């Protein structure tokens, strides 16, 4: 059994409280303090929001640890109209679900300000003066903390260390006993109450709502050292610890500034996507252009987009031409030129020109879906991240109790009040729950950014907690190894066969018909009869022409000559599709089409086979041309049976499934790692752990390498966070660590985790369209050899 609070294994005789089991007194005391809310692992029972509910993303400044997330999520719903809030410390964002009938979107930042944080809507530009107070505090911290430290080294430390006696300062008594203490008091007062104001404000908010956080630990340490030194100022002017308070404020302020910059860099892709996502559209209604929400759009509406604006929804261009930046959606670095008749993706940015776009049969925005997909991935607190967040929240009250016990223990042991105070301060200061809170989400943010730059979308919250070791890779054929687009292989028959067939097939939307229709554009057809799934019959000139399957010709009663059938049989293979072409009751030719294979698929599969077992799983009856390049083939498998095949393969090892269609969705969900590739359907994308849009199959190799690298980075961070606290806290409790050293160590620990999390996970190079998979051998080998966590 495991502890209800932190998830660690329980001892043989766990502590029990209200039906819960805890591994230690600290966890039980935290539960007694906060009740059921702090031990709920799955969150409250999900309640469907009302139909009118909307979502808004806000940027939040001032979050410093996982407790800040918890604080915001508890306070925000207390505002009438706010239904739920979910915050992400790593990305500095919060998602709010609200009722627009009760609260306006513009009022949401003020609701967050109640918790002591600064917030603004995602589509609002940051005011130019936003950075000035922070930079001014940073400059003040450096200018004031330095003289405080210098004066302390000159006059205070020599007395504390026993190197000189107070009477030795007789020649400079005014400087030593009056000017220096007053200067230390003045400088430290400015540092504590101006530079350290954000820390004090965060601590006060935490006390007000009863949620201890890192600011509370820091504020207690700073104010204790400041108050003790202020009292001693009038009793013993050289028994001062102003440098502890001033250094702690300065180090934390500088550390948070650097940490914030690193976090912003790591989450820039998520930031870019949220900025690009717009829930407003300029739509043509009753001859006028009106601005409305995406929820008010209907199929067939026409949306107008100007240069510099984001395209709000997926649709088809009906008027205009423009250059469109699709990099956030496809990973392509160069703008694409789009004109009337072409489809565009919601979330793309129009760089030049004006476009009028018609909404399709469904009002969908890939950017809206991607925004929510990435948000859910980065803000999820399930599995390992959930346990780490709960541990970080429990850590703060536990450390506060330890600090009190340490001070009491020193006093009982006969130590001086000064020594007891220093030991307590060091214990409070040195603890660093921030390292636990940053270990996973910041690495995940870096991994998401790396993935997006390579055209990969991470959609699973627990992807980086899974084992990177993959034993079996299962590949779908159509749409994965092949492009899913039919191409004409051969035309059999007399001259004019292709032209007549193209004229007829132009009236069908079938993939085979589209391939044939591209053979000739000169002739036209009339009196068209569609036979869905079989073919088309139409009049071309004076002739009645049929193009389609053998079943169509049998239905029409038309003859297929034996010699023609024999010629076609000699030229086709199991993956080919034959469309018979005839006129006036008799077939006179045939057109052979085939699904076009991706040029790089052999290189990719060969690379995978060096380290994994590769299985082809397809619904097609034949797999000629593919079978000899894989280890195992399952052909003719219906969609409902694909998941069963995956379950059987999982008995032999860990399985990755790569597919694109809705028929692959059950198999993608069943696999240990599901990758939706190409132009996946919505169902396939939702079932997969990763989505790789486009036609570059070699990106699959990058996906495997990225998962392995991110998981190793997370394990490094957690190992460091645990090792640091296991070593530093006992040292502080035993008095071997001064508050000054503790402050530097605490900030350095957080910065180390930030630096490690933001290091490049993969070489910063984009995969080019002409690249092959052969250069990726080492990355796949690395994934295959990665140990279990």
Short mmCIF file of C-alpha atoms in Angstrom, two decimals, residues 163-531:
data_model
loop_
_atom_site.label_atom_id
_atom_site.label_comp_id
_atom_site.label_asym_id
_atom_site.label_seq_id
_atom_site.Cartn_x
_atom_site.Cartn_y
_atom_site.Cartn_z
CA UNK A 163 38.85 37.38 15.52
CA UNK A 164 38.39 40.78 17.20
CA UNK A 165 36.72 42.11 20.33
CA UNK A 166 34.23 45.01 20.31
CA UNK A 167 36.74 47.22 22.18
CA UNK A 168 39.15 46.81 19.26
CA UNK A 169 36.86 49.13 17.31
CA UNK A 170 37.40 51.98 19.80
CA UNK A 171 39.20 54.11 17.21
CA UNK A 172 36.22 53.88 14.86
CA UNK A 173 33.51 53.39 17.43
CA UNK A 174 31.02 55.74 15.77
CA UNK A 175 31.45 53.94 12.44
CA UNK A 176 31.29 50.46 13.99
CA UNK A 177 28.54 50.90 16.60
CA UNK A 178 26.32 53.60 15.13
CA UNK A 179 26.74 54.27 11.40
CA UNK A 180 27.20 50.64 10.28
CA UNK A 181 24.19 49.17 12.21
CA UNK A 182 21.95 52.03 11.05
CA UNK A 183 23.11 51.64 7.44
CA UNK A 184 22.50 47.89 7.63
CA UNK A 185 19.04 48.53 9.08
CA UNK A 186 18.14 51.10 6.40
CA UNK A 187 19.42 49.06 3.44
CA UNK A 188 17.80 45.84 4.69
CA UNK A 189 14.49 47.59 5.34
CA UNK A 190 14.38 48.74 1.70
CA UNK A 191 15.34 45.28 0.53
CA UNK A 192 12.75 43.48 2.64
CA UNK A 193 9.76 45.75 2.09
CA UNK A 194 10.42 46.93 -1.47
CA UNK A 195 12.45 44.28 -3.26
CA UNK A 196 10.91 41.50 -1.20
CA UNK A 197 7.35 42.80 -1.50
CA UNK A 198 6.25 40.07 -3.98
CA UNK A 199 7.44 37.44 -1.50
CA UNK A 200 5.58 39.05 1.42
CA UNK A 201 2.43 39.49 -0.67
CA UNK A 202 2.50 35.83 -1.69
CA UNK A 203 3.00 34.78 1.92
CA UNK A 204 0.09 36.93 3.13
CA UNK A 205 -2.20 35.47 0.46
CA UNK A 206 -1.15 31.96 1.46
CA UNK A 207 -1.95 32.69 5.10
CA UNK A 208 -5.25 34.29 4.22
CA UNK A 209 -6.54 31.26 2.34
CA UNK A 210 -4.75 28.64 4.42
CA UNK A 211 -2.50 27.20 1.70
CA UNK A 212 1.19 27.28 2.74
CA UNK A 213 3.56 27.92 -0.14
CA UNK A 214 7.22 28.65 -0.81
CA UNK A 215 6.66 32.39 -0.27
CA UNK A 216 5.51 31.66 3.27
CA UNK A 217 8.73 29.76 4.06
CA UNK A 218 10.83 32.58 2.65
CA UNK A 219 8.83 35.33 4.38
CA UNK A 220 9.14 33.62 7.77
CA UNK A 221 12.91 33.34 7.34
CA UNK A 222 13.34 36.92 6.13
CA UNK A 223 11.11 38.51 8.78
CA UNK A 224 12.59 36.40 11.61
CA UNK A 225 16.15 37.49 10.75
CA UNK A 226 15.02 41.10 10.24
CA UNK A 227 13.00 41.28 13.47
CA UNK A 228 15.78 39.68 15.56
CA UNK A 229 18.39 42.07 14.14
CA UNK A 230 16.15 45.10 14.65
CA UNK A 231 15.72 44.25 18.36
CA UNK A 232 19.47 43.60 18.74
CA UNK A 233 20.17 46.96 17.11
CA UNK A 234 19.34 48.60 20.45
CA UNK A 235 20.94 45.90 22.64
CA UNK A 236 24.09 44.67 20.89
CA UNK A 237 24.78 46.60 17.65
CA UNK A 238 27.19 43.97 16.32
CA UNK A 239 25.01 40.89 17.02
CA UNK A 240 23.08 41.41 13.79
CA UNK A 241 21.85 39.13 11.01
CA UNK A 242 20.60 41.73 8.55
CA UNK A 243 22.79 40.11 5.87
CA UNK A 244 20.71 36.91 6.13
CA UNK A 245 17.48 38.75 5.30
CA UNK A 246 19.04 40.96 2.61
CA UNK A 247 20.96 38.15 0.89
CA UNK A 248 17.92 35.88 0.94
CA UNK A 249 15.77 38.57 -0.70
CA UNK A 250 18.42 39.37 -3.31
CA UNK A 251 19.24 35.76 -4.19
CA UNK A 252 15.58 34.76 -4.50
CA UNK A 253 14.75 37.83 -6.59
CA UNK A 254 17.63 37.23 -9.00
CA UNK A 255 16.95 33.48 -9.09
CA UNK A 256 13.27 33.95 -9.91
CA UNK A 257 14.09 36.44 -12.64
CA UNK A 258 16.44 33.94 -14.31
CA UNK A 259 14.01 31.08 -13.75
CA UNK A 260 11.15 33.03 -15.29
CA UNK A 261 13.20 33.75 -18.41
CA UNK A 262 14.11 30.08 -18.77
CA UNK A 263 10.50 28.97 -18.31
CA UNK A 264 9.30 31.46 -20.92
CA UNK A 265 11.89 30.14 -23.34
CA UNK A 266 10.87 26.55 -22.68
CA UNK A 267 7.17 27.24 -23.20
CA UNK A 268 7.42 29.60 -26.18
CA UNK A 269 5.70 27.12 -28.51
CA UNK A 270 2.70 26.75 -26.22
CA UNK A 271 2.71 30.52 -25.81
CA UNK A 272 2.78 31.01 -29.58
CA UNK A 273 -0.08 28.60 -30.09
CA UNK A 274 -2.25 30.22 -27.43
CA UNK A 275 -1.52 33.65 -28.90
CA UNK A 276 -2.44 32.45 -32.38
CA UNK A 277 -5.64 30.82 -31.17
CA UNK A 278 -8.52 33.26 -31.44
CA UNK A 279 -12.09 32.60 -30.41
CA UNK A 280 -13.38 35.51 -32.53
CA UNK A 281 -14.18 35.68 -36.23
CA UNK A 282 -15.29 38.39 -38.69
CA UNK A 283 -18.28 36.80 -40.42
CA UNK A 284 -20.56 37.98 -43.23
CA UNK A 285 -24.18 38.17 -42.04
CA UNK A 286 -27.03 39.83 -43.94
CA UNK A 287 -24.61 41.74 -46.15
CA UNK A 288 -22.55 43.07 -43.21
CA UNK A 289 -19.37 41.87 -41.53
CA UNK A 290 -19.86 41.20 -37.81
CA UNK A 291 -17.41 40.00 -35.14
CA UNK A 292 -18.71 36.95 -33.30
CA UNK A 293 -17.44 34.04 -31.23
CA UNK A 294 -16.47 30.75 -32.83
CA UNK A 295 -19.40 29.13 -31.06
CA UNK A 296 -21.76 31.32 -33.09
CA UNK A 297 -20.43 30.20 -36.47
CA UNK A 298 -22.47 27.81 -38.58
CA UNK A 299 -21.61 25.62 -41.59
CA UNK A 300 -21.61 27.70 -44.76
CA UNK A 301 -20.73 30.99 -43.01
CA UNK A 302 -18.18 33.16 -44.76
CA UNK A 303 -15.32 34.51 -42.64
CA UNK A 304 -13.13 37.46 -43.68
CA UNK A 305 -9.44 37.46 -42.68
CA UNK A 306 -7.05 40.41 -43.02
CA UNK A 307 -3.22 40.41 -43.18
CA UNK A 308 -1.63 39.67 -39.79
CA UNK A 309 -4.72 37.92 -38.42
CA UNK A 310 -5.05 34.27 -37.46
CA UNK A 311 -7.44 32.18 -39.54
CA UNK A 312 -10.08 31.27 -36.93
CA UNK A 313 -11.50 27.99 -38.36
CA UNK A 314 -10.77 25.34 -40.94
CA UNK A 315 -12.44 26.04 -44.25
CA UNK A 316 -12.14 26.60 -48.00
CA UNK A 317 -11.07 29.84 -49.66
CA UNK A 318 -13.88 31.23 -51.84
CA UNK A 319 -12.26 34.57 -52.69
CA UNK A 320 -8.82 36.10 -52.49
CA UNK A 321 -5.24 34.90 -52.47
CA UNK A 322 -2.63 35.12 -49.76
CA UNK A 323 0.62 33.92 -48.22
CA UNK A 324 -0.09 31.86 -45.10
CA UNK A 325 2.28 30.93 -42.28
CA UNK A 326 1.34 27.34 -41.32
CA UNK A 327 4.45 26.66 -39.23
CA UNK A 328 2.59 26.15 -35.97
CA UNK A 329 0.37 23.55 -37.59
CA UNK A 330 2.68 21.70 -39.95
CA UNK A 331 6.23 22.63 -38.96
CA UNK A 332 6.90 24.07 -42.43
CA UNK A 333 9.20 27.07 -42.17
CA UNK A 334 8.18 28.79 -45.42
CA UNK A 335 4.81 30.50 -46.04
CA UNK A 336 2.42 28.69 -48.39
CA UNK A 337 0.53 30.45 -51.17
CA UNK A 338 -3.20 29.67 -51.08
CA UNK A 339 -5.99 30.80 -53.40
CA UNK A 340 -9.67 30.13 -54.16
CA UNK A 341 -10.65 26.47 -53.95
CA UNK A 342 -7.89 25.48 -51.51
CA UNK A 343 -8.43 24.53 -47.88
CA UNK A 344 -6.83 26.37 -44.96
CA UNK A 345 -6.29 25.43 -41.33
CA UNK A 346 -7.57 27.37 -38.36
CA UNK A 347 -4.62 28.82 -36.45
CA UNK A 348 -2.53 29.62 -39.53
CA UNK A 349 -1.45 33.25 -39.85
CA UNK A 350 -2.31 35.27 -42.98
CA UNK A 351 0.82 37.24 -43.87
CA UNK A 352 -0.26 38.90 -47.13
CA UNK A 353 -3.52 39.39 -48.98
CA UNK A 354 -7.18 39.18 -47.93
CA UNK A 355 -9.16 35.95 -47.76
CA UNK A 356 -12.81 35.07 -47.65
CA UNK A 357 -13.21 31.57 -46.21
CA UNK A 358 -16.30 29.38 -46.20
CA UNK A 359 -16.83 27.24 -43.10
CA UNK A 360 -17.21 23.54 -43.89
CA UNK A 361 -19.87 21.08 -42.82
CA UNK A 362 -18.44 21.14 -39.28
CA UNK A 363 -17.17 24.23 -37.48
CA UNK A 364 -13.69 23.07 -36.53
CA UNK A 365 -10.43 24.81 -35.77
CA UNK A 366 -7.27 22.74 -35.68
CA UNK A 367 -5.64 25.50 -33.65
CA UNK A 368 -8.42 25.42 -31.05
CA UNK A 369 -8.07 21.66 -30.81
CA UNK A 370 -4.28 21.94 -30.63
CA UNK A 371 -4.46 24.63 -27.94
CA UNK A 372 -6.62 22.44 -25.73
CA UNK A 373 -4.57 19.37 -26.58
CA UNK A 374 -1.33 20.99 -25.48
CA UNK A 375 -2.91 22.64 -22.47
CA UNK A 376 -4.28 19.34 -21.23
CA UNK A 377 -0.89 17.72 -21.77
CA UNK A 378 1.11 20.37 -19.93
CA UNK A 379 -1.29 21.03 -17.06
CA UNK A 380 -2.30 17.45 -16.30
CA UNK A 381 -1.44 16.24 -12.81
CA UNK A 382 -2.02 12.54 -13.12
CA UNK A 383 0.42 9.74 -12.49
CA UNK A 384 3.93 10.77 -11.47
CA UNK A 385 3.21 14.50 -11.85
CA UNK A 386 0.20 14.27 -9.55
CA UNK A 387 2.24 12.53 -6.87
CA UNK A 388 5.05 15.07 -7.20
CA UNK A 389 2.62 18.01 -6.92
CA UNK A 390 1.05 16.56 -3.78
CA UNK A 391 4.50 15.95 -2.30
CA UNK A 392 5.52 19.56 -3.03
CA UNK A 393 2.37 20.88 -1.31
CA UNK A 394 2.96 18.64 1.70
CA UNK A 395 6.61 19.65 1.87
CA UNK A 396 5.99 23.24 2.99
CA UNK A 397 4.04 22.58 6.22
CA UNK A 398 6.35 19.68 7.04
CA UNK A 399 9.42 21.94 6.76
CA UNK A 400 7.72 24.57 8.94
CA UNK A 401 7.16 21.97 11.64
CA UNK A 402 10.75 20.74 11.32
CA UNK A 403 12.11 24.30 11.68
CA UNK A 404 10.08 24.83 14.86
CA UNK A 405 11.24 21.51 16.26
CA UNK A 406 14.88 22.29 15.39
CA UNK A 407 14.77 25.62 17.21
CA UNK A 408 13.09 24.03 20.22
CA UNK A 409 15.60 21.17 20.20
CA UNK A 410 18.57 23.52 20.22
CA UNK A 411 17.10 25.49 23.12
CA UNK A 412 16.41 22.33 25.12
CA UNK A 413 19.98 21.19 24.44
CA UNK A 414 21.27 24.40 26.02
CA UNK A 415 22.21 26.31 22.89
CA UNK A 416 21.91 30.09 22.78
CA UNK A 417 18.77 31.65 21.30
CA UNK A 418 20.91 33.03 18.48
CA UNK A 419 22.16 29.58 17.48
CA UNK A 420 18.64 28.10 17.72
CA UNK A 421 17.30 30.91 15.52
CA UNK A 422 20.01 30.41 12.89
CA UNK A 423 19.39 26.65 12.74
CA UNK A 424 15.65 27.20 12.35
CA UNK A 425 16.19 29.84 9.66
CA UNK A 426 18.60 27.60 7.75
CA UNK A 427 16.05 24.76 7.83
CA UNK A 428 13.32 27.01 6.49
CA UNK A 429 15.50 28.54 3.81
CA UNK A 430 17.31 25.49 2.46
CA UNK A 431 14.22 23.42 1.69
CA UNK A 432 13.30 23.61 -1.96
CA UNK A 433 9.91 22.19 -3.00
CA UNK A 434 10.19 24.20 -6.23
CA UNK A 435 12.60 21.60 -7.62
CA UNK A 436 9.88 18.95 -7.32
CA UNK A 437 7.30 21.19 -8.95
CA UNK A 438 9.59 22.03 -11.87
CA UNK A 439 11.05 18.57 -12.51
CA UNK A 440 8.31 17.27 -14.81
CA UNK A 441 6.30 20.18 -16.26
CA UNK A 442 9.32 22.22 -17.38
CA UNK A 443 10.89 19.22 -19.09
CA UNK A 444 7.53 18.46 -20.67
CA UNK A 445 7.33 22.05 -21.91
CA UNK A 446 10.79 21.74 -23.45
CA UNK A 447 9.82 18.42 -25.05
CA UNK A 448 6.62 19.91 -26.47
CA UNK A 449 8.59 22.82 -27.93
CA UNK A 450 11.15 20.50 -29.49
CA UNK A 451 8.36 18.33 -30.88
CA UNK A 452 6.51 21.25 -32.42
CA UNK A 453 9.63 22.52 -34.12
CA UNK A 454 9.90 19.10 -35.74
CA UNK A 455 6.25 18.93 -36.73
CA UNK A 456 5.21 16.58 -33.89
CA UNK A 457 2.27 17.22 -31.55
CA UNK A 458 2.37 15.62 -28.10
CA UNK A 459 -1.17 14.88 -26.97
CA UNK A 460 -0.84 12.51 -24.01
CA UNK A 461 -0.31 13.87 -20.50
CA UNK A 462 1.43 10.73 -19.24
CA UNK A 463 3.53 10.08 -22.36
CA UNK A 464 6.77 11.00 -20.63
CA UNK A 465 6.03 8.70 -17.69
CA UNK A 466 5.88 5.61 -19.91
CA UNK A 467 8.88 3.41 -20.56
CA UNK A 468 10.80 4.47 -23.66
CA UNK A 469 11.72 0.86 -24.44
CA UNK A 470 9.73 -0.34 -27.45
CA UNK A 471 9.99 -3.98 -28.51
CA UNK A 472 7.44 -4.08 -31.35
CA UNK A 473 6.47 -1.35 -33.81
CA UNK A 474 3.15 -1.94 -35.59
CA UNK A 475 2.56 -0.03 -38.82
CA UNK A 476 -0.65 0.57 -40.74
CA UNK A 477 -0.17 0.49 -44.53
CA UNK A 478 -2.62 2.87 -46.18
CA UNK A 479 -1.89 6.45 -45.18
CA UNK A 480 1.22 5.50 -43.22
CA UNK A 481 3.63 3.55 -45.40
CA UNK A 482 1.68 4.75 -48.41
CA UNK A 483 0.34 8.21 -49.07
CA UNK A 484 -3.30 7.11 -49.27
CA UNK A 485 -3.55 8.77 -52.69
CA UNK A 486 -4.17 6.66 -55.78
CA UNK A 487 -1.92 7.03 -58.83
CA UNK A 488 -2.41 5.67 -62.36
CA UNK A 489 0.10 2.89 -63.05
CA UNK A 490 -0.92 1.84 -66.56
CA UNK A 491 -3.56 2.49 -69.23
CA UNK A 492 -4.51 -0.53 -71.33
CA UNK A 493 -6.59 -0.05 -74.46
CA UNK A 494 -6.85 1.83 -77.75
CA UNK A 495 -6.13 5.56 -78.13
CA UNK A 496 -8.76 7.72 -76.45
CA UNK A 497 -9.32 5.30 -73.56
CA UNK A 498 -7.73 7.63 -71.00
CA UNK A 499 -9.54 10.73 -72.32
CA UNK A 500 -12.97 9.12 -72.22
CA UNK A 501 -12.36 7.65 -68.75
CA UNK A 502 -11.15 11.00 -67.38
CA UNK A 503 -14.25 12.80 -68.68
CA UNK A 504 -16.53 10.31 -66.92
CA UNK A 505 -14.59 9.99 -63.64
CA UNK A 506 -14.45 13.76 -63.20
CA UNK A 507 -17.98 13.51 -61.77
CA UNK A 508 -17.01 11.09 -58.96
CA UNK A 509 -15.34 11.88 -55.63
CA UNK A 510 -13.85 8.39 -55.22
CA UNK A 511 -10.00 8.40 -54.76
CA UNK A 512 -9.56 6.12 -57.80
CA UNK A 513 -11.79 8.43 -59.88
CA UNK A 514 -9.74 11.48 -58.87
CA UNK A 515 -6.55 9.79 -60.08
CA UNK A 516 -8.10 8.88 -63.44
CA UNK A 517 -9.74 12.30 -63.84
CA UNK A 518 -6.29 13.89 -63.89
CA UNK A 519 -5.28 12.04 -67.06
CA UNK A 520 -7.08 14.42 -69.43
CA UNK A 521 -9.05 17.63 -69.10
CA UNK A 522 -10.09 18.21 -72.73
CA UNK A 523 -13.30 16.19 -72.98
CA UNK A 524 -16.56 16.53 -71.05
CA UNK A 525 -19.37 14.14 -70.16
CA UNK A 526 -23.13 14.46 -69.79
CA UNK A 527 -26.08 12.33 -68.63
CA UNK A 528 -24.01 11.14 -65.67
CA UNK A 529 -25.15 8.12 -63.63
CA UNK A 530 -23.28 7.49 -60.39
CA UNK A 531 -23.04 3.94 -59.01
#
